[in-house]
Tab-separated table of C-alpha atoms in Angstrom:
chain	number	residue	atom	x	y	z
A	264	UNK	CA	-17.034	-7.414	13.386
A	265	UNK	CA	-17.659	-7.785	9.558
A	266	UNK	CA	-16.449	-4.503	8.149
A	267	UNK	CA	-19.007	-4.290	5.640
A	268	UNK	CA	-21.766	-4.555	8.249
A	269	UNK	CA	-20.001	-2.093	10.409
A	270	UNK	CA	-19.626	0.336	7.564
A	271	UNK	CA	-23.393	0.142	7.113
A	272	UNK	CA	-24.032	0.956	10.801
A	273	UNK	CA	-21.492	3.912	10.611
A	274	UNK	CA	-23.335	5.205	7.687
A	275	UNK	CA	-26.487	5.145	9.651
A	276	UNK	CA	-24.920	6.863	12.547
A	277	UNK	CA	-23.469	9.559	10.380
A	278	UNK	CA	-26.748	10.314	8.527
A	279	UNK	CA	-28.498	10.279	12.010
A	280	UNK	CA	-25.865	12.911	13.459
A	281	UNK	CA	-26.266	15.271	10.640
A	282	UNK	CA	-30.164	15.103	10.730
A	283	UNK	CA	-29.880	16.315	14.307
A	284	UNK	CA	-27.373	19.139	13.668
A	285	UNK	CA	-25.192	20.424	11.082
A	286	UNK	CA	-21.530	19.396	11.546
A	287	UNK	CA	-18.125	19.557	10.106
A	288	UNK	CA	-15.973	16.680	9.069
A	289	UNK	CA	-13.509	16.679	11.978
A	290	UNK	CA	-16.356	16.833	14.445
A	291	UNK	CA	-18.294	14.021	12.859
A	292	UNK	CA	-15.224	11.723	13.093
A	293	UNK	CA	-14.581	12.907	16.818
A	294	UNK	CA	-18.052	12.357	17.937
A	295	UNK	CA	-18.235	9.033	16.336
A	296	UNK	CA	-14.937	7.673	17.620
A	297	UNK	CA	-15.923	8.830	21.130
A	298	UNK	CA	-18.948	6.453	21.189
A	299	UNK	CA	-17.875	3.453	18.954
A	300	UNK	CA	-14.715	1.885	17.598
A	301	UNK	CA	-14.672	3.399	14.020
A	302	UNK	CA	-12.170	2.943	11.408
A	303	UNK	CA	-11.429	6.582	10.780
A	304	UNK	CA	-10.507	6.234	7.133
A	305	UNK	CA	-14.162	5.327	6.426
A	306	UNK	CA	-15.835	8.185	7.823
A	307	UNK	CA	-14.973	10.844	5.476
A	308	UNK	CA	-15.524	8.757	2.503
A	309	UNK	CA	-19.033	7.997	3.942
A	310	UNK	CA	-19.779	11.707	4.413
A	311	UNK	CA	-18.559	12.395	0.834
A	312	UNK	CA	-20.723	9.508	-0.633
A	313	UNK	CA	-23.754	10.661	1.160
A	314	UNK	CA	-23.177	14.054	-0.164
A	315	UNK	CA	-22.940	12.693	-3.740
A	316	UNK	CA	-26.106	10.804	-3.209
A	317	UNK	CA	-27.953	13.806	-2.389
A	318	UNK	CA	-28.563	13.231	1.239
A	319	UNK	CA	-26.330	16.009	2.553
A	320	UNK	CA	-25.693	19.543	1.253
A	321	UNK	CA	-22.467	21.325	2.223
A	322	UNK	CA	-21.841	25.059	2.869
A	323	UNK	CA	-18.745	26.761	4.239
A	324	UNK	CA	-18.762	28.905	7.406
A	325	UNK	CA	-15.865	30.951	8.511
A	326	UNK	CA	-14.698	30.005	11.953
A	327	UNK	CA	-13.436	32.454	14.778
A	328	UNK	CA	-10.080	31.064	14.025
A	329	UNK	CA	-10.435	32.485	10.336
A	330	UNK	CA	-10.172	29.269	8.467
A	331	UNK	CA	-13.225	28.235	6.546
A	332	UNK	CA	-14.982	25.019	7.426
A	333	UNK	CA	-17.207	22.803	5.405
A	334	UNK	CA	-20.479	21.737	7.154
A	335	UNK	CA	-22.720	19.033	6.190
A	336	UNK	CA	-26.406	19.675	6.393
A	337	UNK	CA	-29.177	17.026	5.955
A	338	UNK	CA	-31.547	17.426	2.883
A	339	UNK	CA	-35.148	16.289	2.581
A	340	UNK	CA	-33.975	13.259	0.827
A	341	UNK	CA	-31.522	12.731	3.659
A	342	UNK	CA	-34.328	13.086	6.241
A	343	UNK	CA	-36.443	10.259	4.351
A	344	UNK	CA	-33.355	7.996	4.179
A	345	UNK	CA	-32.640	8.598	7.921
A	346	UNK	CA	-36.128	7.444	8.635
A	347	UNK	CA	-35.971	4.444	6.405
A	348	UNK	CA	-32.715	3.503	8.019
A	349	UNK	CA	-34.159	3.846	11.502
A	350	UNK	CA	-37.271	1.598	10.844
A	351	UNK	CA	-35.154	-0.861	9.082
A	352	UNK	CA	-32.691	-0.908	12.056
A	353	UNK	CA	-35.281	-1.415	14.626
A	354	UNK	CA	-36.933	-4.285	12.565
A	355	UNK	CA	-33.565	-5.746	12.388
A	356	UNK	CA	-32.716	-5.398	16.116
A	357	UNK	CA	-35.873	-6.936	17.154
A	358	UNK	CA	-35.398	-9.954	15.009
A	359	UNK	CA	-31.921	-10.087	16.320
A	360	UNK	CA	-32.976	-9.949	19.905
A	361	UNK	CA	-35.756	-12.630	19.237
A	362	UNK	CA	-33.219	-14.893	17.929
A	363	UNK	CA	-30.905	-14.445	20.868
A	364	UNK	CA	-33.891	-15.175	22.867
A	365	UNK	CA	-33.924	-11.799	24.832
A	366	UNK	CA	-37.675	-10.914	24.770
A	367	UNK	CA	-37.164	-8.393	27.627
A	368	UNK	CA	-35.306	-6.108	25.314
A	369	UNK	CA	-38.343	-5.397	23.377
A	370	UNK	CA	-40.266	-2.159	24.064
B	125	UNK	CA	3.764	17.318	8.004
B	126	UNK	CA	0.487	18.567	6.736
B	127	UNK	CA	1.742	19.157	3.374
B	128	UNK	CA	3.271	15.766	3.234
B	129	UNK	CA	0.161	14.072	4.300
B	130	UNK	CA	-2.119	16.060	1.855
B	131	UNK	CA	0.601	15.335	-0.944
B	132	UNK	CA	0.467	11.681	-0.283
B	133	UNK	CA	-3.374	11.680	-0.450
B	134	UNK	CA	-3.120	13.632	-3.596
B	135	UNK	CA	-0.579	11.377	-5.351
B	136	UNK	CA	-2.827	8.387	-4.632
B	137	UNK	CA	-5.970	9.909	-5.781
B	138	UNK	CA	-4.078	10.814	-9.304
B	139	UNK	CA	-3.757	7.229	-9.956
B	140	UNK	CA	-7.483	7.173	-10.546
B	141	UNK	CA	-9.361	9.133	-13.272
B	142	UNK	CA	-10.998	11.479	-10.905
B	143	UNK	CA	-11.790	14.960	-12.073
B	144	UNK	CA	-9.383	17.604	-10.999
B	145	UNK	CA	-12.103	19.540	-9.180
B	146	UNK	CA	-12.960	16.569	-6.995
B	147	UNK	CA	-9.280	16.046	-6.101
B	148	UNK	CA	-8.968	19.735	-5.087
B	149	UNK	CA	-12.213	19.450	-3.126
B	150	UNK	CA	-10.981	16.197	-1.282
B	151	UNK	CA	-7.701	17.751	-0.521
B	152	UNK	CA	-9.257	21.075	0.847
B	153	UNK	CA	-11.405	18.903	3.002
B	154	UNK	CA	-8.508	17.110	4.471
B	155	UNK	CA	-6.661	20.452	4.831
B	156	UNK	CA	-9.406	21.799	6.951
B	157	UNK	CA	-9.725	18.626	9.067
B	158	UNK	CA	-5.923	18.656	9.575
B	159	UNK	CA	-6.118	22.380	10.688
B	160	UNK	CA	-8.977	21.185	13.088
B	161	UNK	CA	-6.682	18.706	14.565
B	162	UNK	CA	-3.905	21.177	15.046
B	163	UNK	CA	-6.223	23.635	16.507
B	164	UNK	CA	-6.837	20.820	19.108
B	165	UNK	CA	-3.289	20.710	19.786
B	166	UNK	CA	-2.944	17.349	18.456
B	167	UNK	CA	0.510	16.174	17.237
B	168	UNK	CA	1.019	15.156	13.618
B	169	UNK	CA	1.180	11.651	14.316
B	170	UNK	CA	-2.052	11.824	16.300
B	171	UNK	CA	-3.859	13.661	13.507
B	172	UNK	CA	-2.498	11.064	10.911
B	173	UNK	CA	-3.958	8.283	13.041
B	174	UNK	CA	-7.381	10.207	13.600
B	175	UNK	CA	-7.724	11.031	9.976
B	176	UNK	CA	-6.405	7.794	8.550
B	177	UNK	CA	-3.765	6.350	6.547
B	178	UNK	CA	-3.781	7.754	3.088
B	179	UNK	CA	-3.624	4.519	1.292
B	180	UNK	CA	-6.901	3.311	3.048
B	181	UNK	CA	-8.589	6.598	2.640
B	182	UNK	CA	-7.998	6.581	-1.195
B	183	UNK	CA	-8.893	2.911	-1.627
B	184	UNK	CA	-12.055	3.649	0.383
B	185	UNK	CA	-12.948	6.888	-1.771
B	186	UNK	CA	-12.200	5.307	-4.940
B	187	UNK	CA	-14.095	2.033	-4.157
B	188	UNK	CA	-17.037	4.304	-3.615
B	189	UNK	CA	-16.785	6.046	-6.814
B	190	UNK	CA	-15.545	3.037	-8.792
B	191	UNK	CA	-18.705	2.276	-10.757
B	192	UNK	CA	-19.240	5.941	-11.710
B	193	UNK	CA	-15.863	7.222	-12.754
B	194	UNK	CA	-13.033	5.246	-12.170
B	195	UNK	CA	-10.900	3.569	-14.711
B	196	UNK	CA	-7.478	2.814	-13.663
B	197	UNK	CA	-4.983	4.146	-16.130
B	198	UNK	CA	-3.062	1.497	-18.025
B	199	UNK	CA	-6.178	-0.852	-18.406
B	200	UNK	CA	-6.036	-0.313	-22.080
B	201	UNK	CA	-2.403	-1.287	-22.073
B	202	UNK	CA	-3.101	-4.680	-20.416
B	203	UNK	CA	-5.718	-5.169	-22.862
B	204	UNK	CA	-3.659	-4.415	-25.699
B	205	UNK	CA	-0.677	-6.340	-24.588
B	206	UNK	CA	-1.702	-9.819	-25.971
B	207	UNK	CA	-2.080	-8.489	-29.479
B	208	UNK	CA	1.088	-6.572	-29.262
B	209	UNK	CA	2.890	-9.740	-28.171
B	210	UNK	CA	1.320	-11.884	-30.840
B	211	UNK	CA	2.493	-9.328	-33.522
B	212	UNK	CA	6.015	-9.066	-32.340
B	213	UNK	CA	6.258	-12.850	-31.945
B	214	UNK	CA	5.168	-13.221	-35.535
B	215	UNK	CA	7.478	-10.733	-36.799
B	216	UNK	CA	10.417	-12.323	-34.928
B	217	UNK	CA	9.392	-15.646	-36.393
B	218	UNK	CA	8.471	-14.885	-39.819
B	219	UNK	CA	11.255	-12.442	-40.712
B	220	UNK	CA	14.058	-13.459	-38.248
B	221	UNK	CA	13.356	-17.201	-37.726
B	222	UNK	CA	13.408	-16.572	-34.183
B	223	UNK	CA	10.324	-18.455	-32.996
B	224	UNK	CA	12.243	-19.965	-30.337
B	225	UNK	CA	13.464	-17.371	-27.931
B	226	UNK	CA	10.875	-15.182	-29.598
B	227	UNK	CA	8.020	-16.636	-27.530
B	228	UNK	CA	9.472	-14.840	-24.618
B	229	UNK	CA	7.640	-11.726	-25.804
B	230	UNK	CA	4.526	-13.398	-24.423
B	231	UNK	CA	5.883	-12.602	-20.986
B	232	UNK	CA	4.922	-9.207	-21.891
B	233	UNK	CA	1.336	-9.939	-21.159
B	234	UNK	CA	1.631	-10.854	-17.338
B	235	UNK	CA	4.484	-8.317	-16.901
B	236	UNK	CA	2.340	-5.634	-18.185
B	237	UNK	CA	-0.601	-6.647	-15.979
B	238	UNK	CA	1.695	-6.938	-12.960
B	239	UNK	CA	3.166	-3.395	-13.741
B	240	UNK	CA	-0.073	-1.798	-14.207
B	241	UNK	CA	-1.823	-3.544	-11.169
B	242	UNK	CA	0.989	-3.040	-8.549
B	243	UNK	CA	2.333	0.334	-9.852
B	244	UNK	CA	-1.055	1.891	-8.614
B	245	UNK	CA	-0.518	0.391	-5.124
B	246	UNK	CA	2.801	-0.406	-3.890
B	247	UNK	CA	5.981	0.050	-5.904
B	248	UNK	CA	7.912	-2.225	-3.705
B	249	UNK	CA	5.593	-5.056	-4.518
B	250	UNK	CA	6.251	-4.425	-8.301
B	251	UNK	CA	9.904	-5.457	-7.969
B	252	UNK	CA	9.019	-8.804	-6.113
B	253	UNK	CA	6.292	-9.638	-8.714
B	254	UNK	CA	8.448	-8.841	-11.607
B	255	UNK	CA	11.652	-10.517	-10.329
B	256	UNK	CA	10.682	-14.153	-11.731
B	257	UNK	CA	10.215	-12.764	-15.120
B	258	UNK	CA	13.406	-10.797	-15.162
B	259	UNK	CA	15.251	-13.955	-13.719
B	260	UNK	CA	13.716	-16.210	-16.390
B	261	UNK	CA	14.278	-13.820	-19.244
B	262	UNK	CA	18.037	-13.388	-18.304
B	263	UNK	CA	18.197	-17.141	-17.721
B	264	UNK	CA	16.940	-18.166	-21.036
B	265	UNK	CA	18.572	-15.497	-23.080
B	266	UNK	CA	22.044	-16.006	-21.714
B	267	UNK	CA	21.539	-19.764	-21.783
B	268	UNK	CA	20.420	-19.764	-25.636
B	269	UNK	CA	22.518	-16.923	-26.911
B	270	UNK	CA	25.706	-17.630	-25.104
B	271	UNK	CA	25.179	-21.188	-24.126
B	272	UNK	CA	26.049	-20.549	-20.482
B	273	UNK	CA	23.366	-22.244	-18.460
B	274	UNK	CA	25.576	-23.262	-15.628
B	275	UNK	CA	26.406	-20.324	-13.514
B	276	UNK	CA	23.646	-18.336	-15.043
B	277	UNK	CA	20.936	-19.988	-12.931
B	278	UNK	CA	22.390	-17.958	-10.008
B	279	UNK	CA	20.202	-15.005	-11.499
B	280	UNK	CA	17.278	-16.961	-9.970
B	281	UNK	CA	18.520	-15.909	-6.605
B	282	UNK	CA	17.143	-12.471	-7.486
B	283	UNK	CA	13.656	-13.866	-6.634
B	284	UNK	CA	14.347	-14.671	-2.988
B	285	UNK	CA	16.607	-11.765	-2.590
B	286	UNK	CA	14.129	-9.185	-3.636
B	287	UNK	CA	11.432	-10.855	-1.602
B	288	UNK	CA	13.622	-10.520	1.439
B	289	UNK	CA	14.781	-6.907	0.895
B	290	UNK	CA	11.356	-5.510	-0.189
B	291	UNK	CA	8.762	-8.102	1.225
B	292	UNK	CA	6.705	-7.994	4.390
B	293	UNK	CA	8.483	-8.767	7.670
B	294	UNK	CA	11.100	-7.410	9.775
B	295	UNK	CA	12.683	-4.432	8.288
B	296	UNK	CA	15.669	-3.844	10.490
B	297	UNK	CA	19.113	-4.036	8.447
B	298	UNK	CA	20.519	-6.620	10.636
B	299	UNK	CA	17.650	-8.906	10.142
B	300	UNK	CA	17.658	-8.466	6.485
B	301	UNK	CA	21.413	-9.140	6.155
B	302	UNK	CA	20.763	-12.212	8.267
B	303	UNK	CA	18.029	-13.357	5.838
B	304	UNK	CA	20.228	-12.555	2.979
B	305	UNK	CA	23.334	-14.354	4.148
B	306	UNK	CA	22.542	-17.768	2.759
B	307	UNK	CA	22.295	-16.445	-0.749
B	308	UNK	CA	25.452	-14.315	-0.502
B	309	UNK	CA	27.254	-17.273	0.893
B	310	UNK	CA	25.997	-19.536	-1.801
B	311	UNK	CA	27.056	-17.079	-4.636
B	312	UNK	CA	30.446	-16.718	-2.933
B	313	UNK	CA	30.607	-20.450	-2.715
B	314	UNK	CA	29.824	-20.904	-6.423
B	315	UNK	CA	32.427	-18.410	-7.403
B	316	UNK	CA	35.196	-20.085	-5.145
B	317	UNK	CA	33.842	-23.361	-6.479
B	318	UNK	CA	34.499	-22.344	-10.131
B	319	UNK	CA	38.030	-21.677	-9.227
B	320	UNK	CA	38.370	-25.227	-7.726
B	321	UNK	CA	38.111	-24.225	-4.174
B	322	UNK	CA	34.977	-26.143	-3.412
B	323	UNK	CA	36.648	-27.629	-0.356
B	324	UNK	CA	37.647	-24.875	1.992
B	325	UNK	CA	35.195	-22.835	0.054
B	326	UNK	CA	32.185	-24.230	1.845
B	327	UNK	CA	33.421	-22.595	4.959
B	328	UNK	CA	31.520	-19.490	3.679
B	329	UNK	CA	28.328	-21.012	4.808
B	330	UNK	CA	29.711	-20.656	8.353
B	331	UNK	CA	29.124	-16.893	7.898
B	332	UNK	CA	25.396	-17.608	8.069
B	333	UNK	CA	25.438	-18.500	11.753
B	334	UNK	CA	28.147	-15.979	12.310
B	335	UNK	CA	25.805	-13.328	11.167
B	336	UNK	CA	22.879	-14.792	12.793
B	337	UNK	CA	24.541	-14.746	16.103
B	338	UNK	CA	24.690	-10.879	15.717
B	339	UNK	CA	20.964	-10.884	16.346
B	340	UNK	CA	21.622	-11.960	19.924
B	341	UNK	CA	20.969	-9.067	22.449
B	342	UNK	CA	23.775	-9.681	24.932
B	343	UNK	CA	27.111	-8.513	23.978
B	344	UNK	CA	28.967	-11.163	26.057
B	345	UNK	CA	27.184	-14.033	24.169
B	346	UNK	CA	27.896	-12.430	20.886
B	347	UNK	CA	31.541	-12.344	21.801
B	348	UNK	CA	31.487	-15.885	23.239
B	349	UNK	CA	29.712	-17.357	20.218
B	350	UNK	CA	31.622	-15.610	17.747
B	351	UNK	CA	35.033	-16.427	19.181
B	352	UNK	CA	34.089	-20.113	19.692
B	353	UNK	CA	33.120	-20.217	15.883
B	354	UNK	CA	36.302	-18.548	14.821
B	355	UNK	CA	38.399	-20.789	17.008
B	356	UNK	CA	36.874	-23.677	15.588
B	357	UNK	CA	37.183	-22.569	12.068
B	358	UNK	CA	40.902	-21.925	12.909
B	359	UNK	CA	41.491	-25.244	14.524
B	360	UNK	CA	39.630	-26.930	11.631
B	361	UNK	CA	41.900	-25.367	9.047
B	362	UNK	CA	44.921	-25.886	11.122
B	363	UNK	CA	44.210	-29.638	11.726
B	364	UNK	CA	43.212	-30.099	8.210
B	365	UNK	CA	46.185	-28.485	6.510
B	366	UNK	CA	48.849	-29.857	8.958
B	367	UNK	CA	47.537	-33.247	9.764
B	368	UNK	CA	45.389	-33.789	6.864
B	369	UNK	CA	42.544	-35.090	8.999
B	370	UNK	CA	39.715	-33.006	7.377
B	371	UNK	CA	36.993	-35.411	8.325
B	372	UNK	CA	37.955	-35.923	11.921
B	373	UNK	CA	38.763	-32.252	12.497
B	374	UNK	CA	35.016	-31.481	11.720
B	375	UNK	CA	34.426	-32.502	15.209
B	376	UNK	CA	35.776	-29.144	16.431
B	377	UNK	CA	32.632	-27.613	15.301
B	378	UNK	CA	31.023	-29.286	18.286
B	379	UNK	CA	32.734	-26.587	20.376
B	380	UNK	CA	30.374	-23.424	19.218
B	381	UNK	CA	27.525	-25.953	18.972
B	382	UNK	CA	28.160	-26.865	22.606
B	383	UNK	CA	28.243	-23.186	23.722
B	384	UNK	CA	25.064	-22.560	21.890
B	385	UNK	CA	23.446	-25.379	23.762
B	386	UNK	CA	24.721	-24.291	26.984
B	387	UNK	CA	23.214	-20.816	26.384
B	388	UNK	CA	20.166	-22.368	24.656
B	389	UNK	CA	17.916	-19.541	25.236
B	390	UNK	CA	19.591	-17.394	22.445
B	391	UNK	CA	16.877	-18.741	20.203
B	392	UNK	CA	14.201	-16.808	22.045
B	393	UNK	CA	15.670	-13.379	21.346
B	394	UNK	CA	14.465	-13.773	17.853
B	395	UNK	CA	11.025	-12.511	17.071
B	396	UNK	CA	9.075	-15.680	16.141
B	397	UNK	CA	8.298	-14.253	12.895
B	398	UNK	CA	11.915	-13.822	11.736
B	399	UNK	CA	12.981	-17.070	13.193
B	400	UNK	CA	10.412	-18.675	11.217
B	401	UNK	CA	11.457	-17.098	8.182
B	402	UNK	CA	14.986	-17.739	8.885
B	403	UNK	CA	14.342	-21.467	9.351
B	404	UNK	CA	12.369	-21.591	6.117
B	405	UNK	CA	15.266	-19.998	4.346
B	406	UNK	CA	17.715	-22.319	5.805
B	407	UNK	CA	15.636	-25.515	5.110
B	408	UNK	CA	15.185	-24.357	1.540
B	409	UNK	CA	18.817	-23.427	1.038
B	410	UNK	CA	19.841	-26.959	2.583
B	411	UNK	CA	17.417	-28.683	0.111
B	412	UNK	CA	18.981	-26.749	-2.809
B	413	UNK	CA	22.557	-27.189	-1.847
B	414	UNK	CA	21.985	-31.058	-1.098
B	415	UNK	CA	20.178	-31.620	-4.237
B	416	UNK	CA	22.674	-29.595	-6.213
B	417	UNK	CA	25.696	-31.470	-4.872
B	418	UNK	CA	24.215	-34.963	-4.777
B	419	UNK	CA	21.903	-34.919	-7.653
B	420	UNK	CA	23.565	-32.203	-9.873
B	421	UNK	CA	19.974	-30.471	-9.733
B	422	UNK	CA	21.165	-26.986	-9.875
B	423	UNK	CA	19.291	-26.350	-12.957
B	424	UNK	CA	15.888	-26.772	-11.672
B	425	UNK	CA	16.064	-26.965	-7.953
B	426	UNK	CA	16.280	-23.352	-7.612
B	427	UNK	CA	12.459	-23.560	-8.028
B	428	UNK	CA	12.697	-24.464	-4.099
B	429	UNK	CA	13.466	-20.935	-3.590
B	430	UNK	CA	10.134	-19.605	-4.607
B	431	UNK	CA	8.827	-21.295	-1.386
B	432	UNK	CA	10.335	-18.397	0.423
B	433	UNK	CA	8.186	-15.432	-1.062
B	434	UNK	CA	5.246	-17.784	-1.333
B	435	UNK	CA	5.688	-18.806	2.270
B	436	UNK	CA	5.910	-15.224	3.518
B	437	UNK	CA	3.031	-14.155	1.387
B	438	UNK	CA	0.765	-16.710	2.736
B	439	UNK	CA	1.735	-16.401	6.305
B	440	UNK	CA	2.078	-12.790	6.723
B	441	UNK	CA	0.054	-10.956	4.324
B	442	UNK	CA	-3.663	-10.763	4.879
B	443	UNK	CA	-6.520	-12.252	3.083
B	444	UNK	CA	-7.744	-11.938	-0.395
B	445	UNK	CA	-4.693	-10.473	-2.358
B	446	UNK	CA	-2.439	-13.436	-1.322
B	447	UNK	CA	-3.706	-15.756	-4.235
B	448	UNK	CA	-2.938	-12.936	-6.599
B	449	UNK	CA	0.417	-12.311	-5.103
B	450	UNK	CA	1.462	-15.860	-5.334
B	451	UNK	CA	0.015	-16.468	-8.763
B	452	UNK	CA	3.446	-15.327	-10.369
B	453	UNK	CA	5.282	-17.911	-8.390
B	454	UNK	CA	2.824	-20.679	-9.172
B	455	UNK	CA	2.953	-19.727	-12.885
B	456	UNK	CA	6.838	-19.759	-12.817
B	457	UNK	CA	6.755	-23.274	-11.381
B	458	UNK	CA	4.351	-24.702	-13.887
B	459	UNK	CA	6.134	-22.831	-16.860
B	460	UNK	CA	9.532	-24.019	-15.758
B	461	UNK	CA	8.549	-27.734	-14.845
B	462	UNK	CA	6.659	-28.136	-18.100
B	463	UNK	CA	9.430	-26.478	-20.065
B	464	UNK	CA	12.483	-27.994	-18.460
B	465	UNK	CA	11.167	-31.608	-17.941
B	466	UNK	CA	8.846	-31.992	-20.900
B	467	UNK	CA	10.571	-29.500	-23.211
B	468	UNK	CA	7.326	-27.657	-23.934
B	469	UNK	CA	8.853	-24.056	-23.603
B	470	UNK	CA	6.957	-22.998	-26.679
B	471	UNK	CA	3.441	-23.495	-24.870
B	472	UNK	CA	4.311	-23.635	-21.294
B	473	UNK	CA	4.438	-19.706	-21.224
B	474	UNK	CA	0.798	-20.097	-21.211
B	475	UNK	CA	1.009	-20.825	-17.547
B	476	UNK	CA	1.695	-17.026	-17.096
B	477	UNK	CA	-1.922	-16.390	-18.157
B	478	UNK	CA	-2.894	-17.600	-14.671
B	479	UNK	CA	-1.597	-14.390	-13.301
B	480	UNK	CA	-3.973	-11.778	-14.991
B	481	UNK	CA	-6.851	-14.523	-14.860
B	482	UNK	CA	-6.362	-14.776	-11.067
B	483	UNK	CA	-6.198	-10.998	-10.756
B	484	UNK	CA	-9.572	-10.608	-12.801
B	485	UNK	CA	-11.311	-13.420	-10.929
B	486	UNK	CA	-10.453	-11.981	-7.580
B	487	UNK	CA	-11.203	-8.526	-8.532
B	488	UNK	CA	-14.877	-9.481	-9.566
B	489	UNK	CA	-15.653	-11.416	-6.311
């Protein structure tokens, strides 16, 4: 798959996951790679960029092992972005399915 | 292992102008993620795969920041190099009347660009990219200053040799030695030739198959082939010196050839990649030697050796950088052809501007 395209999708997944619950870096990569084939190198840079763009905040929490962990938490702006992505994605998918001729996929 | 991983990332990040605090932050994030991996009882290799290759991580990170903060170190140097070159050129010309070899300073422009561009990425590519320039400068300086053009052209062998040793492809020592053997043989041949031993001297080229055979997996085969070759060489020399039937005694070489055909499957023990490269190298060397012996074309036919790195770049390295990577070789060819055949040395160096131009155009797109 076109890597630019895939990166966009991964970005959408990351923002969606963080919108549901606060997560730390390792867990994000782990959860993503369980479901889809991701290029691990791109996940952290995406987390970092989204934080820079103000969609995530970070805070540290000490774990039971003792080492502090950086958690990512969605911001209001991030929620807006996430919804934007979702509707954009749905519209996109519907279009794709129509082109592929599978009307039955439409809800 | 964790430390070396983090150090690697840090060193790569430092090639960009990122704020110190940001580097620290990224490193501490990777430190945590690495610890998380260790806590899950992953091995170092697994974690490395999980978190990603430092090179790619940093490229990815810095691509994202590129518009905001990153300007690679040394870009000023590249921008200044044309002016510096012009100044040195005029000083050499005006005050020392050295316009002629003086134009070589213009090579500073592409060389600076290459050093700055590749130094940030992979150091081993640097040597390959620089080798044509080193060879040309050495060739022309020794040629002009000492008048020794003839064996000096051997320095051009630096180009394929560095490409073989450092380039992409099979890294095992035996494969590298195999690939290098034609050049070593050529050098030895030239040296022997200088002392007047062209005739039995050409036998050094037989070291090429002798070494190539060692790549065969089965020990018995190696022994059979090697001894067949050695017996053939011995017989050839014996017949040649005692009976003086040099031409006819060449036929003894059919012996090892016959053995090889008999066990013809030896070819398949090579990986296709190295076999392919080896045949390219052999063909190129053959063209060079034939052209040199029959057309006395030693002076310019070395250009065919450029085919080796270009071929390996086009064939084995991926995508968009390959044009940039081969631009030095194209430039060298244009430069040398215009200079040698049309005597346009003084302007043909302009061909080297192709290199930064290609790099700039490729970067934009």
